[in-house]
PDB file of C-alpha atoms in Angstrom:
ATOM      1  CA  UNK A  12     129.965   3.569  95.168  1.00 70.00           C
ATOM      2  CA  UNK A  13     129.354   7.156  93.565  1.00 76.00           C
ATOM      3  CA  UNK A  14     125.971   9.460  94.942  1.00 78.00           C
ATOM      4  CA  UNK A  15     124.134  11.790  93.966  1.00 84.00           C
ATOM      5  CA  UNK A  16     121.913  12.877  95.825  1.00 76.00           C
ATOM      6  CA  UNK A  17     120.895  16.069  94.245  1.00 84.00           C
ATOM      7  CA  UNK A  18     120.124  17.467  91.192  1.00 91.00           C
ATOM      8  CA  UNK A  19     119.272  20.639  89.720  1.00 96.00           C
ATOM      9  CA  UNK A  20     118.049  22.441  85.957  1.00 95.00           C
ATOM     10  CA  UNK A  21     121.456  22.718  83.866  1.00 96.00           C
ATOM     11  CA  UNK A  22     125.221  21.400  84.434  1.00 96.00           C
ATOM     12  CA  UNK A  23     125.629  25.918  85.310  1.00 95.00           C
ATOM     13  CA  UNK A  24     123.731  25.406  88.497  1.00 96.00           C
ATOM     14  CA  UNK A  25     125.006  22.702  89.696  1.00 96.00           C
ATOM     15  CA  UNK A  26     128.478  24.051  89.030  1.00 96.00           C
ATOM     16  CA  UNK A  27     127.659  27.663  91.257  1.00 95.00           C
ATOM     17  CA  UNK A  28     126.612  24.663  94.370  1.00 94.00           C
ATOM     18  CA  UNK A  29     130.465  23.008  93.490  1.00 94.00           C
ATOM     19  CA  UNK A  30     132.868  25.585  94.268  1.00 90.00           C
ATOM     20  CA  UNK A  31     135.919  25.288  91.924  1.00 92.00           C
ATOM     21  CA  UNK A  32     135.643  21.575  91.286  1.00 91.00           C
ATOM     22  CA  UNK A  33     137.531  19.233  88.914  1.00 92.00           C
ATOM     23  CA  UNK A  34     139.160  22.607  88.096  1.00 94.00           C
ATOM     24  CA  UNK A  35     140.838  22.582  91.587  1.00 95.00           C
ATOM     25  CA  UNK A  36     144.513  22.871  92.672  1.00 96.00           C
ATOM     26  CA  UNK A  37     144.742  20.342  94.089  1.00 96.00           C
ATOM     27  CA  UNK A  38     142.988  17.796  92.398  1.00 97.00           C
ATOM     28  CA  UNK A  39     145.505  18.412  90.618  1.00 97.00           C
ATOM     29  CA  UNK A  40     148.499  18.077  92.421  1.00 97.00           C
ATOM     30  CA  UNK A  41     146.817  14.693  93.687  1.00 96.00           C
ATOM     31  CA  UNK A  42     146.605  13.564  90.004  1.00 96.00           C
ATOM     32  CA  UNK A  43     149.574  13.851  88.957  1.00 96.00           C
ATOM     33  CA  UNK A  44     151.909  13.163  92.406  1.00 95.00           C
ATOM     34  CA  UNK A  45     149.600   9.556  92.289  1.00 93.00           C
ATOM     35  CA  UNK A  46     150.414   8.882  88.182  1.00 93.00           C
ATOM     36  CA  UNK A  47     154.198   9.567  89.367  1.00 93.00           C
ATOM     37  CA  UNK A  48     154.235   7.109  92.209  1.00 90.00           C
ATOM     38  CA  UNK A  49     151.715   4.650  89.802  1.00 87.00           C
ATOM     39  CA  UNK A  50     155.103   5.741  86.204  1.00 89.00           C
ATOM     40  CA  UNK A  51     157.778   5.196  88.375  1.00 86.00           C
ATOM     41  CA  UNK A  52     156.520   1.473  90.513  1.00 80.00           C
ATOM     42  CA  UNK A  53     155.577  -0.041  87.148  1.00 62.00           C
ATOM     43  CA  UNK A  54     155.686  -3.420  85.751  1.00 54.00           C
ATOM     44  CA  UNK A  55     154.386  -3.614  89.703  1.00 56.00           C
ATOM     45  CA  UNK A  56     151.628  -3.326  88.118  1.00 52.00           C
ATOM     46  CA  UNK A  57     147.371  -0.720  89.058  1.00 56.00           C
ATOM     47  CA  UNK A  58     145.324  -2.595  87.062  1.00 54.00           C
ATOM     48  CA  UNK A  59     141.230  -2.134  86.842  1.00 57.00           C
ATOM     49  CA  UNK A  60     140.901  -5.544  84.653  1.00 57.00           C
ATOM     50  CA  UNK A  61     137.641  -4.124  83.342  1.00 59.00           C
ATOM     51  CA  UNK A  62     138.698  -1.877  81.471  1.00 64.00           C
ATOM     52  CA  UNK A  63     142.679  -1.771  81.345  1.00 76.00           C
ATOM     53  CA  UNK A  64     142.287  -5.175  78.693  1.00 80.00           C
ATOM     54  CA  UNK A  65     139.857  -3.312  76.353  1.00 84.00           C
ATOM     55  CA  UNK A  66     142.605  -0.519  75.473  1.00 91.00           C
ATOM     56  CA  UNK A  67     145.406  -3.392  75.553  1.00 90.00           C
ATOM     57  CA  UNK A  68     143.464  -5.279  73.225  1.00 89.00           C
ATOM     58  CA  UNK A  69     142.916  -2.005  70.569  1.00 93.00           C
ATOM     59  CA  UNK A  70     146.392  -0.386  71.077  1.00 94.00           C
ATOM     60  CA  UNK A  71     146.953  -4.807  69.501  1.00 91.00           C
ATOM     61  CA  UNK A  72     144.816  -4.562  66.722  1.00 92.00           C
ATOM     62  CA  UNK A  73     145.814  -0.617  65.462  1.00 93.00           C
ATOM     63  CA  UNK A  74     149.549  -1.359  66.197  1.00 91.00           C
ATOM     64  CA  UNK A  75     151.218  -1.283  62.577  1.00 89.00           C
ATOM     65  CA  UNK A  76     154.723  -2.442  61.988  1.00 87.00           C
ATOM     66  CA  UNK A  77     157.454   1.080  62.335  1.00 85.00           C
ATOM     67  CA  UNK A  78     154.542   3.756  63.281  1.00 93.00           C
ATOM     68  CA  UNK A  79     153.255   4.536  66.336  1.00 96.00           C
ATOM     69  CA  UNK A  80     149.511   3.616  67.334  1.00 97.00           C
ATOM     70  CA  UNK A  81     147.926   7.147  68.143  1.00 98.00           C
ATOM     71  CA  UNK A  82     145.430   7.623  71.231  1.00 98.00           C
ATOM     72  CA  UNK A  83     143.400  10.983  71.976  1.00 98.00           C
ATOM     73  CA  UNK A  84     142.829  10.216  75.739  1.00 98.00           C
ATOM     74  CA  UNK A  85     139.594  12.896  76.240  1.00 98.00           C
ATOM     75  CA  UNK A  86     140.288  12.956  80.291  1.00 97.00           C
ATOM     76  CA  UNK A  87     142.903  11.490  80.645  1.00 96.00           C
ATOM     77  CA  UNK A  88     144.556  13.127  84.126  1.00 96.00           C
ATOM     78  CA  UNK A  89     148.504  12.883  83.981  1.00 97.00           C
ATOM     79  CA  UNK A  90     148.851  10.309  81.770  1.00 96.00           C
ATOM     80  CA  UNK A  91     148.068   7.410  83.922  1.00 93.00           C
ATOM     81  CA  UNK A  92     146.830   5.073  81.135  1.00 94.00           C
ATOM     82  CA  UNK A  93     150.098   5.963  78.888  1.00 95.00           C
ATOM     83  CA  UNK A  94     152.223   4.672  81.626  1.00 92.00           C
ATOM     84  CA  UNK A  95     149.882   1.727  82.050  1.00 90.00           C
ATOM     85  CA  UNK A  96     149.771   0.757  78.681  1.00 92.00           C
ATOM     86  CA  UNK A  97     153.589   0.959  77.517  1.00 90.00           C
ATOM     87  CA  UNK A  98     153.538  -1.710  80.253  1.00 86.00           C
ATOM     88  CA  UNK A  99     150.922  -3.698  79.353  1.00 86.00           C
ATOM     89  CA  UNK A 100     152.021  -3.475  75.416  1.00 89.00           C
ATOM     90  CA  UNK A 101     155.426  -4.173  75.676  1.00 87.00           C
ATOM     91  CA  UNK A 102     157.479  -2.374  73.093  1.00 90.00           C
ATOM     92  CA  UNK A 103     154.904  -0.711  71.319  1.00 92.00           C
ATOM     93  CA  UNK A 104     155.246   2.768  69.478  1.00 95.00           C
ATOM     94  CA  UNK A 105     152.892   5.757  70.605  1.00 96.00           C
ATOM     95  CA  UNK A 106     151.876   9.310  70.168  1.00 97.00           C
ATOM     96  CA  UNK A 107     149.517  10.007  73.531  1.00 98.00           C
ATOM     97  CA  UNK A 108     147.249  12.943  73.878  1.00 98.00           C
ATOM     98  CA  UNK A 109     145.910  14.050  77.231  1.00 98.00           C
ATOM     99  CA  UNK A 110     142.666  15.277  76.117  1.00 98.00           C
ATOM    100  CA  UNK A 111     142.336  17.940  80.631  1.00 98.00           C
ATOM    101  CA  UNK A 112     141.229  21.479  81.980  1.00 97.00           C
ATOM    102  CA  UNK A 113     143.664  24.089  81.637  1.00 97.00           C
ATOM    103  CA  UNK A 114     144.736  22.981  85.591  1.00 97.00           C
ATOM    104  CA  UNK A 115     145.332  19.655  85.119  1.00 98.00           C
ATOM    105  CA  UNK A 116     147.248  19.536  81.653  1.00 98.00           C
ATOM    106  CA  UNK A 117     149.639  22.072  83.237  1.00 98.00           C
ATOM    107  CA  UNK A 118     150.180  20.861  86.783  1.00 97.00           C
ATOM    108  CA  UNK A 119     150.523  17.511  84.373  1.00 97.00           C
ATOM    109  CA  UNK A 120     152.992  19.065  81.446  1.00 97.00           C
ATOM    110  CA  UNK A 121     154.809  20.653  84.825  1.00 97.00           C
ATOM    111  CA  UNK A 122     155.423  16.921  85.630  1.00 96.00           C
ATOM    112  CA  UNK A 123     155.748  14.827  83.232  1.00 95.00           C
ATOM    113  CA  UNK A 124     157.931  15.542  80.027  1.00 92.00           C
ATOM    114  CA  UNK A 125     158.326  12.602  77.808  1.00 91.00           C
ATOM    115  CA  UNK A 126     158.529  11.466  74.451  1.00 91.00           C
ATOM    116  CA  UNK A 127     155.553  11.314  72.916  1.00 94.00           C
ATOM    117  CA  UNK A 128     153.183  12.027  75.900  1.00 98.00           C
ATOM    118  CA  UNK A 129     151.397  15.858  75.291  1.00 98.00           C
ATOM    119  CA  UNK A 130     148.720  17.574  77.549  1.00 98.00           C
ATOM    120  CA  UNK A 131     146.538  19.516  75.346  1.00 98.00           C
ATOM    121  CA  UNK A 132     143.033  21.508  76.546  1.00 98.00           C
ATOM    122  CA  UNK A 133     141.110  20.308  73.640  1.00 98.00           C
ATOM    123  CA  UNK A 134     140.606  17.865  71.300  1.00 98.00           C
ATOM    124  CA  UNK A 135     141.159  19.586  68.611  1.00 98.00           C
ATOM    125  CA  UNK A 136     143.707  20.790  69.320  1.00 98.00           C
ATOM    126  CA  UNK A 137     145.114  16.811  70.427  1.00 98.00           C
ATOM    127  CA  UNK A 138     144.123  15.464  67.584  1.00 98.00           C
ATOM    128  CA  UNK A 139     146.297  17.986  65.555  1.00 97.00           C
ATOM    129  CA  UNK A 140     148.665  16.881  68.223  1.00 97.00           C
ATOM    130  CA  UNK A 141     148.645  13.304  67.179  1.00 98.00           C
ATOM    131  CA  UNK A 142     148.553  14.797  63.923  1.00 96.00           C
ATOM    132  CA  UNK A 143     144.560  12.233  63.541  1.00 96.00           C
ATOM    133  CA  UNK A 144     143.602   9.536  65.502  1.00 96.00           C
ATOM    134  CA  UNK A 145     143.673   5.290  65.691  1.00 97.00           C
ATOM    135  CA  UNK A 146     141.922   5.565  69.274  1.00 97.00           C
ATOM    136  CA  UNK A 147     139.666   7.878  70.749  1.00 98.00           C
ATOM    137  CA  UNK A 148     139.568   6.364  74.203  1.00 97.00           C
ATOM    138  CA  UNK A 149     137.326   8.169  77.363  1.00 97.00           C
ATOM    139  CA  UNK A 150     137.688   7.188  80.498  1.00 94.00           C
ATOM    140  CA  UNK A 151     135.284   8.540  82.619  1.00 93.00           C
ATOM    141  CA  UNK A 152     135.457  11.799  82.301  1.00 96.00           C
ATOM    142  CA  UNK A 153     131.644  11.708  79.021  1.00 97.00           C
ATOM    143  CA  UNK A 154     129.583  12.465  82.301  1.00 96.00           C
ATOM    144  CA  UNK A 155     131.628  15.603  83.398  1.00 96.00           C
ATOM    145  CA  UNK A 156     132.369  18.129  80.494  1.00 97.00           C
ATOM    146  CA  UNK A 157     129.800  20.928  80.213  1.00 96.00           C
ATOM    147  CA  UNK A 158     127.868  19.553  77.572  1.00 97.00           C
ATOM    148  CA  UNK A 159     128.657  15.411  77.407  1.00 98.00           C
ATOM    149  CA  UNK A 160     126.514  15.402  73.549  1.00 97.00           C
ATOM    150  CA  UNK A 161     128.622  17.942  72.513  1.00 97.00           C
ATOM    151  CA  UNK A 162     131.902  16.594  73.447  1.00 98.00           C
ATOM    152  CA  UNK A 163     130.647  12.908  72.186  1.00 98.00           C
ATOM    153  CA  UNK A 164     129.891  15.003  69.075  1.00 97.00           C
ATOM    154  CA  UNK A 165     134.126  16.007  69.284  1.00 97.00           C
ATOM    155  CA  UNK A 166     135.425  13.524  70.325  1.00 98.00           C
ATOM    156  CA  UNK A 167     132.942  11.268  67.153  1.00 97.00           C
ATOM    157  CA  UNK A 168     134.253  13.697  64.538  1.00 96.00           C
ATOM    158  CA  UNK A 169     137.771  12.579  63.872  1.00 95.00           C
ATOM    159  CA  UNK A 170     136.829   8.872  62.593  1.00 94.00           C
ATOM    160  CA  UNK A 171     139.133   7.599  64.661  1.00 96.00           C
ATOM    161  CA  UNK A 172     139.129   3.297  63.636  1.00 96.00           C
ATOM    162  CA  UNK A 173     138.739   2.691  67.450  1.00 96.00           C
ATOM    163  CA  UNK A 174     136.358   3.970  70.359  1.00 97.00           C
ATOM    164  CA  UNK A 175     136.185   3.470  73.132  1.00 96.00           C
ATOM    165  CA  UNK A 176     134.166   4.637  76.624  1.00 96.00           C
ATOM    166  CA  UNK A 177     135.447   3.561  79.657  1.00 93.00           C
ATOM    167  CA  UNK A 178     133.503   3.599  83.149  1.00 92.00           C
ATOM    168  CA  UNK A 179     130.662   4.462  81.151  1.00 94.00           C
ATOM    169  CA  UNK A 180     127.037   5.163  83.509  1.00 95.00           C
ATOM    170  CA  UNK A 181     124.845   2.555  81.870  1.00 94.00           C
ATOM    171  CA  UNK A 182     121.490   5.131  82.691  1.00 94.00           C
ATOM    172  CA  UNK A 183     118.343   3.924  81.591  1.00 92.00           C
ATOM    173  CA  UNK A 184     116.017   6.976  82.795  1.00 90.00           C
ATOM    174  CA  UNK A 185     115.554  11.039  81.491  1.00 92.00           C
ATOM    175  CA  UNK A 186     118.621  12.912  81.443  1.00 95.00           C
ATOM    176  CA  UNK A 187     119.489  14.013  84.380  1.00 94.00           C
ATOM    177  CA  UNK A 188     122.058  16.458  86.466  1.00 96.00           C
ATOM    178  CA  UNK A 189     123.655  15.820  89.655  1.00 95.00           C
ATOM    179  CA  UNK A 190     126.165  17.059  92.094  1.00 94.00           C
ATOM    180  CA  UNK A 191     128.760  14.371  93.091  1.00 92.00           C
ATOM    181  CA  UNK A 192     130.841  15.003  97.014  1.00 90.00           C
ATOM    182  CA  UNK A 193     134.144  12.810  97.111  1.00 89.00           C
ATOM    183  CA  UNK A 194     137.207  13.166  99.044  1.00 94.00           C
ATOM    184  CA  UNK A 195     139.668  14.404  97.829  1.00 95.00           C
ATOM    185  CA  UNK A 196     141.930  11.019  98.587  1.00 95.00           C
ATOM    186  CA  UNK A 197     138.491   9.275  95.967  1.00 91.00           C
ATOM    187  CA  UNK A 198     140.665  10.822  92.994  1.00 90.00           C
ATOM    188  CA  UNK A 199     142.231   9.353  91.505  1.00 86.00           C
ATOM    189  CA  UNK A 200     144.207   5.615  92.284  1.00 85.00           C
ATOM    190  CA  UNK A 201     147.290   4.976  94.941  1.00 82.00           C
ATOM    191  CA  UNK A 202     148.395   6.028  98.327  1.00 85.00           C
ATOM    192  CA  UNK A 203     147.215  10.101  99.065  1.00 92.00           C
ATOM    193  CA  UNK A 204     149.656  12.261  98.507  1.00 93.00           C
ATOM    194  CA  UNK A 205     151.667  13.564 102.485  1.00 93.00           C
ATOM    195  CA  UNK A 206     151.510  16.912 102.723  1.00 94.00           C
ATOM    196  CA  UNK A 207     147.793  17.533 100.625  1.00 96.00           C
ATOM    197  CA  UNK A 208     144.394  17.992 103.635  1.00 96.00           C
ATOM    198  CA  UNK A 209     141.814  15.140 102.824  1.00 97.00           C
ATOM    199  CA  UNK A 210     138.657  17.552 102.113  1.00 96.00           C
ATOM    200  CA  UNK A 211     135.888  17.144 100.440  1.00 94.00           C
ATOM    201  CA  UNK A 212     134.673  17.960  97.136  1.00 94.00           C
ATOM    202  CA  UNK A 213     131.220  18.190  94.387  1.00 94.00           C
ATOM    203  CA  UNK A 214     131.511  18.602  91.026  1.00 93.00           C
ATOM    204  CA  UNK A 215     128.874  18.675  88.566  1.00 96.00           C
ATOM    205  CA  UNK A 216     128.151  15.464  86.725  1.00 96.00           C
ATOM    206  CA  UNK A 217     125.718  14.936  84.131  1.00 96.00           C
ATOM    207  CA  UNK A 218     123.121  10.804  83.176  1.00 96.00           C
ATOM    208  CA  UNK A 219     122.640  10.525  80.081  1.00 96.00           C
ATOM    209  CA  UNK A 220     119.605   7.993  78.658  1.00 95.00           C
ATOM    210  CA  UNK A 221     121.848   5.271  77.458  1.00 94.00           C
ATOM    211  CA  UNK A 222     119.491   5.239  74.101  1.00 94.00           C
ATOM    212  CA  UNK A 223     120.227   8.046  73.530  1.00 95.00           C
ATOM    213  CA  UNK A 224     123.994   7.488  73.658  1.00 96.00           C
ATOM    214  CA  UNK A 225     124.516   3.886  72.497  1.00 94.00           C
ATOM    215  CA  UNK A 226     123.182   4.753  68.568  1.00 93.00           C
ATOM    216  CA  UNK A 227     125.074   7.734  68.106  1.00 93.00           C
ATOM    217  CA  UNK A 228     128.689   6.503  68.550  1.00 94.00           C
ATOM    218  CA  UNK A 229     126.436   2.364  66.860  1.00 90.00           C
ATOM    219  CA  UNK A 230     126.128   4.779  63.523  1.00 90.00           C
ATOM    220  CA  UNK A 231     130.074   4.940  63.249  1.00 92.00           C
ATOM    221  CA  UNK A 232     131.209   1.324  63.790  1.00 93.00           C
ATOM    222  CA  UNK A 233     129.714  -2.077  63.592  1.00 88.00           C
ATOM    223  CA  UNK A 234     131.187  -3.915  65.946  1.00 90.00           C
ATOM    224  CA  UNK A 235     130.916  -3.501  70.045  1.00 92.00           C
ATOM    225  CA  UNK A 236     132.089  -5.609  73.393  1.00 92.00           C
ATOM    226  CA  UNK A 237     131.377  -4.263  75.961  1.00 92.00           C
ATOM    227  CA  UNK A 238     132.979  -5.574  79.791  1.00 88.00           C
ATOM    228  CA  UNK A 239     130.811  -3.899  83.160  1.00 83.00           C
ATOM    229  CA  UNK A 240     133.407  -2.526  85.669  1.00 83.00           C
ATOM    230  CA  UNK A 241     133.401  -2.082  88.381  1.00 80.00           C
ATOM    231  CA  UNK A 242     131.570   1.609  88.518  1.00 82.00           C
ATOM    232  CA  UNK A 243     128.732   1.524  89.795  1.00 86.00           C
ATOM    233  CA  UNK A 244     126.621   5.135  90.667  1.00 86.00           C
ATOM    234  CA  UNK A 245     123.471   5.628  92.788  1.00 85.00           C
ATOM    235  CA  UNK A 246     121.061   8.488  91.099  1.00 85.00           C
ATOM    236  CA  UNK A 247     118.544   9.584  93.389  1.00 80.00           C
ATOM    237  CA  UNK A 248     118.305   6.208  94.428  1.00 82.00           C
ATOM    238  CA  UNK A 249     118.390   4.256  92.161  1.00 86.00           C
ATOM    239  CA  UNK A 250     121.512   1.908  91.421  1.00 91.00           C
ATOM    240  CA  UNK A 251     123.275   2.580  87.824  1.00 92.00           C
ATOM    241  CA  UNK A 252     126.396   0.186  86.757  1.00 92.00           C
ATOM    242  CA  UNK A 253     129.180   1.282  84.661  1.00 91.00           C
ATOM    243  CA  UNK A 254     130.480  -0.191  81.501  1.00 92.00           C
ATOM    244  CA  UNK A 255     133.170  -0.183  78.750  1.00 93.00           C
ATOM    245  CA  UNK A 256     131.934  -0.048  75.727  1.00 94.00           C
ATOM    246  CA  UNK A 257     134.884  -0.853  72.940  1.00 95.00           C
ATOM    247  CA  UNK A 258     133.729   0.490  69.493  1.00 96.00           C
ATOM    248  CA  UNK A 259     135.955  -0.446  65.876  1.00 95.00           C
ATOM    249  CA  UNK A 260     135.089  -1.753  62.345  1.00 88.00           C
ATOM    250  CA  UNK A 261     133.542   1.573  60.395  1.00 77.00           C
ATOM    251  CA  UNK A 262     129.574   0.694  59.932  1.00 57.00           C
ATOM    252  CA  UNK A 263     128.021  -0.328  57.172  1.00 48.00           C
ATOM    253  CA  UNK A 264     124.855   1.940  57.765  1.00 43.00           C
TER     254      UNK A 264
END
């Protein structure tokens, strides 16, 4: 469970208390090495069934003969979702663009060179690289950006047929900016790579009211599916569950 005890007026104030935060080199190194180990070990698959099923279902629904499924993966680290979906949906043609921080994108691009997998540093570059997108996927990433409301608007702008918001805190309070503290070894799945010392890491996180986020997305789509996840947050003593949402079908509103 991610525990947030310190709150701040703005993301900038919270970032000042975190040092490099998620932009640190050793976080990128850990994620890259863990992703590489998992990719090499497939199909002995690392699976979070609560949201892999949603992503695999969306890829299957978006699949067309002789046409790659184009996925914009916001905050997708070093491409873990791409590698796992290749194993979960055998034979599917994919064009997959991961949007990440400059530090993470550079590390990922140096670690993985595969046709169909690219790493960029903006949503707009990702959409251009793909030539449009069939699925927008944001897993555990939207709360950690400097301006989540503006980022959500950019994620909705491509009007993709499918939109997945995975491991998202379903928060009923007022907008809250805090600092999340964890160990470096808790960032990403799989065993901690040898030779990298563990340490405490801190990064800002913003909790947005569900009543603001869900209507903004639902206004673009006609249908929504939800699966509760194993992700939980503790925000100033209140437990907040995480859920994965799949939006699809054009709204008639």
